[in-house]
Structures are given as C-alpha cells and as structure tokens.
PDB file of C-alpha atoms in Angstrom:
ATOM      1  CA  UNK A   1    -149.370  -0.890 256.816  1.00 42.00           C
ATOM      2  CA  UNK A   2    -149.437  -4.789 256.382  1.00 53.00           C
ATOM      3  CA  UNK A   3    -148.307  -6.910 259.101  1.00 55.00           C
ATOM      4  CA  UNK A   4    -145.542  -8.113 257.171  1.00 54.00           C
ATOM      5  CA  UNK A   5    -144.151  -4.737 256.103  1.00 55.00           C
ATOM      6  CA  UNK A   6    -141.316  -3.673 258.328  1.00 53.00           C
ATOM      7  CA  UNK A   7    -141.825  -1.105 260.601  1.00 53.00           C
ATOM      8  CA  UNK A   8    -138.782  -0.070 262.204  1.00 59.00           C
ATOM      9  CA  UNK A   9    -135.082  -0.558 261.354  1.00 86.00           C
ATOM     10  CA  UNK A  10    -134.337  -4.084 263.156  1.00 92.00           C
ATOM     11  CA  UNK A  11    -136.704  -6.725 264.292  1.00 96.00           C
ATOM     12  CA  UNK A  12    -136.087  -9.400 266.094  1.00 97.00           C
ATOM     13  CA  UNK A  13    -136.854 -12.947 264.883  1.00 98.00           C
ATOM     14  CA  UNK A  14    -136.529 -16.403 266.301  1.00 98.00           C
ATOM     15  CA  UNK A  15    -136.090 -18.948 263.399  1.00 98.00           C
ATOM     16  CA  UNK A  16    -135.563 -22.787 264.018  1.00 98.00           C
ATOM     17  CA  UNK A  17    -133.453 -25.120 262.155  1.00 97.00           C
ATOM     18  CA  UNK A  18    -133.815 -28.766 261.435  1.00 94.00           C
ATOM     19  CA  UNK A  19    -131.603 -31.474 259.770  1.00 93.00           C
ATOM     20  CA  UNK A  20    -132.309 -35.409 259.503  1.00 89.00           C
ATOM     21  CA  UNK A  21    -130.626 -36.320 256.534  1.00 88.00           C
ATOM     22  CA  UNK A  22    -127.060 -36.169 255.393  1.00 86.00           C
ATOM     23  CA  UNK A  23    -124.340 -34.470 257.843  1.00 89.00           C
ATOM     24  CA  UNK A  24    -126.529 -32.926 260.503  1.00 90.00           C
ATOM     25  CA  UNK A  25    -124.887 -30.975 262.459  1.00 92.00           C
ATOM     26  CA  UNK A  26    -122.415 -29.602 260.131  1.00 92.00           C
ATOM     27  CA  UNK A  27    -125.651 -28.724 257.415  1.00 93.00           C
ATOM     28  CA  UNK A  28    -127.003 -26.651 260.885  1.00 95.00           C
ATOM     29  CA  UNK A  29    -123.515 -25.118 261.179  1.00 95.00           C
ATOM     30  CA  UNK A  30    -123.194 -24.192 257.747  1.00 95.00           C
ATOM     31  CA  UNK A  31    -127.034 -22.783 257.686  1.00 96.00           C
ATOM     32  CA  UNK A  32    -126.623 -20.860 260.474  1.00 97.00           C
ATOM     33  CA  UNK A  33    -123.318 -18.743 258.854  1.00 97.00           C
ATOM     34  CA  UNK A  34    -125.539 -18.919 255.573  1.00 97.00           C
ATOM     35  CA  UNK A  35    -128.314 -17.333 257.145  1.00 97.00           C
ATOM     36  CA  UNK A  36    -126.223 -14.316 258.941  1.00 97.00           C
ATOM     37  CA  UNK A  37    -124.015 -14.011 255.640  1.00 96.00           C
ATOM     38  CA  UNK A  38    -125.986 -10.922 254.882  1.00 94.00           C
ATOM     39  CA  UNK A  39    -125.421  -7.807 256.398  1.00 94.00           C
ATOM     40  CA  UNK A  40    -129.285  -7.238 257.545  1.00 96.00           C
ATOM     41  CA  UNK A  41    -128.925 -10.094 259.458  1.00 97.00           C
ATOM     42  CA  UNK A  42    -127.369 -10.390 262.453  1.00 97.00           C
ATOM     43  CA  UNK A  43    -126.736 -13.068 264.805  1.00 97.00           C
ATOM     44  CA  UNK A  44    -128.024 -12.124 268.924  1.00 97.00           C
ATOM     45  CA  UNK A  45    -128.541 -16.339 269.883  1.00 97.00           C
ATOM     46  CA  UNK A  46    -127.537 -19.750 268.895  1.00 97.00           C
ATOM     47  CA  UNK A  47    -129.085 -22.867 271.000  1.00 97.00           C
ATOM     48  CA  UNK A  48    -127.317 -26.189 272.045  1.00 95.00           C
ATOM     49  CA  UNK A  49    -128.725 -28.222 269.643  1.00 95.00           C
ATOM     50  CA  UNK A  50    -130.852 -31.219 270.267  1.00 95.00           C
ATOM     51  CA  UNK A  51    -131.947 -34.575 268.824  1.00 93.00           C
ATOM     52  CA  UNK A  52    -135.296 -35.823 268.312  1.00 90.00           C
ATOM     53  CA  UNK A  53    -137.567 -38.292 266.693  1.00 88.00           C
ATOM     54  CA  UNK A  54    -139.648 -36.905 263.724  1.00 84.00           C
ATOM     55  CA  UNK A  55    -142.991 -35.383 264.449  1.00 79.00           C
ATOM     56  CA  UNK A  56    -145.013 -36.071 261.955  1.00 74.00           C
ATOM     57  CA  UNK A  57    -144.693 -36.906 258.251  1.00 68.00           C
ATOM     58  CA  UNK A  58    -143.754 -40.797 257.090  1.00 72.00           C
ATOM     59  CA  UNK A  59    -142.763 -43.433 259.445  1.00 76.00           C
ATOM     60  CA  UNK A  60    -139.472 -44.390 260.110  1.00 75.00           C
ATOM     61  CA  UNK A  61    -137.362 -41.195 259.385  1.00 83.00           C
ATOM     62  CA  UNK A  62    -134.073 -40.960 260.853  1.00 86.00           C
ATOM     63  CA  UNK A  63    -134.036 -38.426 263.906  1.00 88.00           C
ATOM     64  CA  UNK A  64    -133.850 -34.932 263.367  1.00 89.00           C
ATOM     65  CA  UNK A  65    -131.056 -32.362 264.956  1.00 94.00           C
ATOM     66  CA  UNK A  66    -132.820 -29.230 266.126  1.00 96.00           C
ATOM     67  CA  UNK A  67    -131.769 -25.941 267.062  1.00 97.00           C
ATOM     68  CA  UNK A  68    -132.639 -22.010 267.353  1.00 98.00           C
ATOM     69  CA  UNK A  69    -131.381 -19.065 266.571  1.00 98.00           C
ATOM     70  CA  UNK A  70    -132.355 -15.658 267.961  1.00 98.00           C
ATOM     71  CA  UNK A  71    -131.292 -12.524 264.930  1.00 98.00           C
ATOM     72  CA  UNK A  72    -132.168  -8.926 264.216  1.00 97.00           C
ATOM     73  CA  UNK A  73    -132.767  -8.226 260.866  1.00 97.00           C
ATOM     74  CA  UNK A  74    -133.947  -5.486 258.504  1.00 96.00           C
ATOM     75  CA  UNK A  75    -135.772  -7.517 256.079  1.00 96.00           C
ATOM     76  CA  UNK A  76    -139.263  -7.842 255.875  1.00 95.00           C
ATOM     77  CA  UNK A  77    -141.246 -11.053 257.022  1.00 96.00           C
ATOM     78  CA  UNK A  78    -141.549 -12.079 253.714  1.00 96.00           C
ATOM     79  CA  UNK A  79    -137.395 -11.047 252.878  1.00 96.00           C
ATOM     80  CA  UNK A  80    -136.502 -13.147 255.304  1.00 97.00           C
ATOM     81  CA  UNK A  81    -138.674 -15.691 254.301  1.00 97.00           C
ATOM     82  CA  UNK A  82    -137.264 -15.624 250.645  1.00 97.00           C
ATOM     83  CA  UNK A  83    -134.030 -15.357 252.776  1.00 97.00           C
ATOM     84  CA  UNK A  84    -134.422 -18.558 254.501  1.00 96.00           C
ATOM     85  CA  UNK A  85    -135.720 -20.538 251.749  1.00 94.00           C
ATOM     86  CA  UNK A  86    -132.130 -19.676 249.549  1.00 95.00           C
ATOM     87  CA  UNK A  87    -130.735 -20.825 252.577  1.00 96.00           C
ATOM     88  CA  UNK A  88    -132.898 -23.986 252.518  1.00 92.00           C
ATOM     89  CA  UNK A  89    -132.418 -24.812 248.855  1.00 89.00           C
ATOM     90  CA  UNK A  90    -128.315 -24.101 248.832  1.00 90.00           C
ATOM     91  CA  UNK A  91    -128.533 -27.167 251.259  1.00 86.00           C
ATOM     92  CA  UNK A  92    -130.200 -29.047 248.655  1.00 72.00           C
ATOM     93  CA  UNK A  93    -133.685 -28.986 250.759  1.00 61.00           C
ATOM     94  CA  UNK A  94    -136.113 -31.305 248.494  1.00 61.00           C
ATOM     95  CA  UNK A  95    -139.649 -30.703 249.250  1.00 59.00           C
ATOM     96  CA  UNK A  96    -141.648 -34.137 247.934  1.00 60.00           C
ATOM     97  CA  UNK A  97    -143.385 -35.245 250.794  1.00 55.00           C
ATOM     98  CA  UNK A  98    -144.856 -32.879 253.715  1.00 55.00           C
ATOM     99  CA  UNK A  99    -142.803 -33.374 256.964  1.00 53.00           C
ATOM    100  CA  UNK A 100    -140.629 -35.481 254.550  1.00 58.00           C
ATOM    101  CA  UNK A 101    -136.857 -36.419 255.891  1.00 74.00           C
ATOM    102  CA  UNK A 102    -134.728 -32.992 254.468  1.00 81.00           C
ATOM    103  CA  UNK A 103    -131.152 -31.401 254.387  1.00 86.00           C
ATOM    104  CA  UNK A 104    -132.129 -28.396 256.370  1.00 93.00           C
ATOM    105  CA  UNK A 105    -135.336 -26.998 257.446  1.00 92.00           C
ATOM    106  CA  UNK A 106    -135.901 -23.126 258.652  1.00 96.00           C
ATOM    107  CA  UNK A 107    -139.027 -21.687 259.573  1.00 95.00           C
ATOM    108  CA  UNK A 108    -139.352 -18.375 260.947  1.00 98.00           C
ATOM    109  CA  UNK A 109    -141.011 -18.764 264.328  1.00 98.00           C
ATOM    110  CA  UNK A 110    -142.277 -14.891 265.497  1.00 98.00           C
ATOM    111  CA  UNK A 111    -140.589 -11.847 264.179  1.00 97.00           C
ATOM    112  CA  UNK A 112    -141.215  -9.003 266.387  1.00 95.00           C
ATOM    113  CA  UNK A 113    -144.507  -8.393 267.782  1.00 93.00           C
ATOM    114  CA  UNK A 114    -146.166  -9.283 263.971  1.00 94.00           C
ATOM    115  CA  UNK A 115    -149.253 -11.554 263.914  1.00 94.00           C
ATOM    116  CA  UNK A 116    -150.376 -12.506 260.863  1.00 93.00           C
ATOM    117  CA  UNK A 117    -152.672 -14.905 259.089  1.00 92.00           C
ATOM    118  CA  UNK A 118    -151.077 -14.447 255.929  1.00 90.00           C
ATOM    119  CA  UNK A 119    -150.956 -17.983 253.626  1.00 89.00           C
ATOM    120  CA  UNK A 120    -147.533 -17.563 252.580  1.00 92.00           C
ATOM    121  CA  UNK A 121    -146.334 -16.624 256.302  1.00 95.00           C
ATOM    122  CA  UNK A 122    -148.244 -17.244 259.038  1.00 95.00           C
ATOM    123  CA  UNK A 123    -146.424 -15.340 262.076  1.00 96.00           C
ATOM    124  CA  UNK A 124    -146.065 -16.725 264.898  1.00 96.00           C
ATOM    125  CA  UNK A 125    -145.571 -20.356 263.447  1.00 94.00           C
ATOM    126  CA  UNK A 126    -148.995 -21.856 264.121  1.00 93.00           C
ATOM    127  CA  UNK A 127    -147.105 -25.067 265.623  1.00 93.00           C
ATOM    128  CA  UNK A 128    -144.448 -23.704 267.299  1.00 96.00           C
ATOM    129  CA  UNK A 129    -146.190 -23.514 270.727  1.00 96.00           C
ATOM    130  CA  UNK A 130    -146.860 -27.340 270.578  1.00 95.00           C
ATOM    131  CA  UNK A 131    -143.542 -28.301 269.117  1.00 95.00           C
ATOM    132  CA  UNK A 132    -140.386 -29.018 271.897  1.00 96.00           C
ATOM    133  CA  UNK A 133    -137.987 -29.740 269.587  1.00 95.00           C
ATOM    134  CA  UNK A 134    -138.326 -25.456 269.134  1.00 97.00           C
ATOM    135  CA  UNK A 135    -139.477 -24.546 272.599  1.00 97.00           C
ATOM    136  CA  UNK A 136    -136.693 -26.212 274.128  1.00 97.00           C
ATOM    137  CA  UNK A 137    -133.640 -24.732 272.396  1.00 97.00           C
ATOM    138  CA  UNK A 138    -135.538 -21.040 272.689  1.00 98.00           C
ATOM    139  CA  UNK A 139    -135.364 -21.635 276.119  1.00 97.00           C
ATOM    140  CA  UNK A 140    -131.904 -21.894 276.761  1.00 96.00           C
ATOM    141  CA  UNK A 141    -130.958 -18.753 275.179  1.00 96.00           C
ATOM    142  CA  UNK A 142    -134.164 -17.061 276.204  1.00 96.00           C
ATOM    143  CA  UNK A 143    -135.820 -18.916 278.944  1.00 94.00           C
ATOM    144  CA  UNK A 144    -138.078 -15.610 280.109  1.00 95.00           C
ATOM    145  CA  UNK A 145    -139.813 -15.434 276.255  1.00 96.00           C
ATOM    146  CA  UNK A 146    -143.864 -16.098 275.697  1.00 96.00           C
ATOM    147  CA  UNK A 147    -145.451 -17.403 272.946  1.00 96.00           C
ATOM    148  CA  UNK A 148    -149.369 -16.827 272.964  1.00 92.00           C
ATOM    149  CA  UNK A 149    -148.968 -15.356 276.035  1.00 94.00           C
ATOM    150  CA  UNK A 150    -147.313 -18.207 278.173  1.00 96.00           C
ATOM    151  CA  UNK A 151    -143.572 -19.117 279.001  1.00 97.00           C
ATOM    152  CA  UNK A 152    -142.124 -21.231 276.043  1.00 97.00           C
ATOM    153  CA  UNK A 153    -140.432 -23.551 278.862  1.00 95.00           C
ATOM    154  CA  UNK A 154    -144.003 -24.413 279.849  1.00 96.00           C
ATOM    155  CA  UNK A 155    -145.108 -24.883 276.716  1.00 97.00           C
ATOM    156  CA  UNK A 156    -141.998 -27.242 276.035  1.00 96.00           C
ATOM    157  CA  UNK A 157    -142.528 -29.775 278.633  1.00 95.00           C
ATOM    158  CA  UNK A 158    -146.365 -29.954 278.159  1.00 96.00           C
ATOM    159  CA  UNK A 159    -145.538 -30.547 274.208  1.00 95.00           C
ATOM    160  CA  UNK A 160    -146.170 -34.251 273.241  1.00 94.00           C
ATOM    161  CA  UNK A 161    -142.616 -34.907 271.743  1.00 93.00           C
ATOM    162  CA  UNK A 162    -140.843 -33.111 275.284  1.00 94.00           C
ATOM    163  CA  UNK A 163    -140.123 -36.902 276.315  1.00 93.00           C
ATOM    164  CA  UNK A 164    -137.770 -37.634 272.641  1.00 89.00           C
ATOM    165  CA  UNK A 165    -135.608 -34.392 273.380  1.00 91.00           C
ATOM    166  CA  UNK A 166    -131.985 -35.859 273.843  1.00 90.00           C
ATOM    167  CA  UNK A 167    -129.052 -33.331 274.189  1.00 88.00           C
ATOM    168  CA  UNK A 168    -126.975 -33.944 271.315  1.00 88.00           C
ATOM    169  CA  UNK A 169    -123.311 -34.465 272.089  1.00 76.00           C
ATOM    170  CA  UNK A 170    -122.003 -34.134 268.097  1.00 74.00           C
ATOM    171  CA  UNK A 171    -121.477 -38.304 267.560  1.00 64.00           C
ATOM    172  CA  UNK A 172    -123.641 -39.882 265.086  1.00 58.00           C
ATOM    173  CA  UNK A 173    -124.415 -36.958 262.443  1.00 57.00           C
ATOM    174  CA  UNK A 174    -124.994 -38.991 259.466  1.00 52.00           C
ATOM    175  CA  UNK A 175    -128.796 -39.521 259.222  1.00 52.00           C
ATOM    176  CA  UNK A 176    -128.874 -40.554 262.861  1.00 52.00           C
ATOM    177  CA  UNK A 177    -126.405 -43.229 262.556  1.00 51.00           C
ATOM    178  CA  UNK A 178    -123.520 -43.463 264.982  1.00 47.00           C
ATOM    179  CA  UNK A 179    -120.415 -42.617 262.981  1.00 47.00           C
ATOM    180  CA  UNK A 180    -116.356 -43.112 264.081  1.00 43.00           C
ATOM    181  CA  UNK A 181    -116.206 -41.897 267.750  1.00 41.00           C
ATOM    182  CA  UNK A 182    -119.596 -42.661 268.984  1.00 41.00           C
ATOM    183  CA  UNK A 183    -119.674 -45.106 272.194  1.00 36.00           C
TER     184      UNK A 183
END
C-alpha cells in the first residue's frame, strides 16, 4: 500500500492556513467552512489566529494572518490535497511568485502517522517544524503533539520567526493595514 493511500476510515490531519492579501481574516473564516463543507471532512480544532511577518519570498509583503486547524477526514493524502487546493483557488489564490503575497494558503502539515517523500506531497510538511507561524497555533489546540519526534511548542519558540508572532485581535484585516476600529 502507498503511503498516501488511506488506510483506515478517518485520519487525522493538521492543515495550516495563511492570508496576507485582501480581507484576512474573513478569507481564513470563509476557508475554514470551505474546507469542512464536505462531509469527509470534519472539523476536531480551530487555533486563535496569529499575525506575522512573511518568511520568505519578496521583500516587503504585507503580514500574513496564520492559523490551524486540526480535522478527520476520509480522503486520501492526495484527496485532500486536491481538496485544499479548490479551496485555495475559490479564494482566488494566484501562484506567480514562490512565497508570493496570496488570498489564502493551505498546506497539509501531517496526516496521520504517513511519511512520505512523495513530490507532489511531501508528509509531514518538510518546513513545518521550523516554521512558528504553524507551531504556534498547533499548540494551543494541541500543546502535547510532536513533530519529528519533539514537542511542537519547543520547536515554536526555537523557530527563527517565534519573535514576529503577534496575537491577532481582528483590527487591521486589509493587507495588514489598520482599518475603521483599530487604535
């Protein structure tokens, strides 16, 4: 059986969501009920979301709003994959420029127990352990997980961008930019 067959009726996944352009917060909202829409996915987790500064990718993008969500799913890897990326594209996601400023970004961080080197899905996420803007949400709604076999809330605070993690308290959604309410 390939590693990204299924191999029992539910899995569960952790997927992470990103947003730095257009209305943020509402585009994670929106993803999130996009991405549970279907029946073989249900919704177990959502983070507090957070803001950060782009990691990588061109200079000067506006900040990203990050989140997690925890599901169980009978899809495949590679279903949910093709899942996600619907998702992705209904929110107009535009993929020019690698790391590039986009609508909504979901990656599929570990599904189950799968490891896989597979170039279409690579499982789990081959950044995720270095990456706080996805350690940190996990943690909150799952602070005992591992990832390569340490605690992701050690992981998140040795991660390089741990330091640009700001709780985000729903002002300035538009691209980073403070709108109406924002002190």
């Amino acid at each position: 059986m390939s590693p990204l067959s299924q191999n029992g009726p539910y899995a569960r996944a952790v997927l992470a969501l990103g947003s730095n352009l257009g209305e943020r917060n509402d585009t994670l909202s929106t993803g999130v009920a996009d991405l549970v829409d279907r029946p073989e996915v249900r919704l177990i987790a959502v983070s507090p979301v957070v803001q950060t500064k782009a990691v990588g990718g061109p200079v000067g993008q506006p900040d990203f709003l990050n989140m997690v969500i925890i599901v169980e799913t009978s899809l495949t890897p590679l279903e949910l994959l093709r899942h996600c990326q619907a998702v992705e594209n209904k929110h107009l996601r535009v993929r020019e420029v690698r790391w590039g400023p986009r609508t909504l970004d979901v990656d599929i961080i570990t599904y189950g127990d799968v490891v896989s080197s597979d170039s279409t899905l690579t499982l789990p996420h081959p950044l995720a352990a270095k990456r706080a803007f996805v350690l940190y949400p996990w943690s909150l709604v799952e602070p005992a997980a591992v990832l390569n076999g340490e605690k992701i809330s050690e992981l998140a605070v040795k991660a390089a961008d741990f330091p640009d993690l700001a709780p985000f308290d729903g002002f300035g959604d538009f691209d980073g930019v403070p709108t109406a309410g924002a002190v």
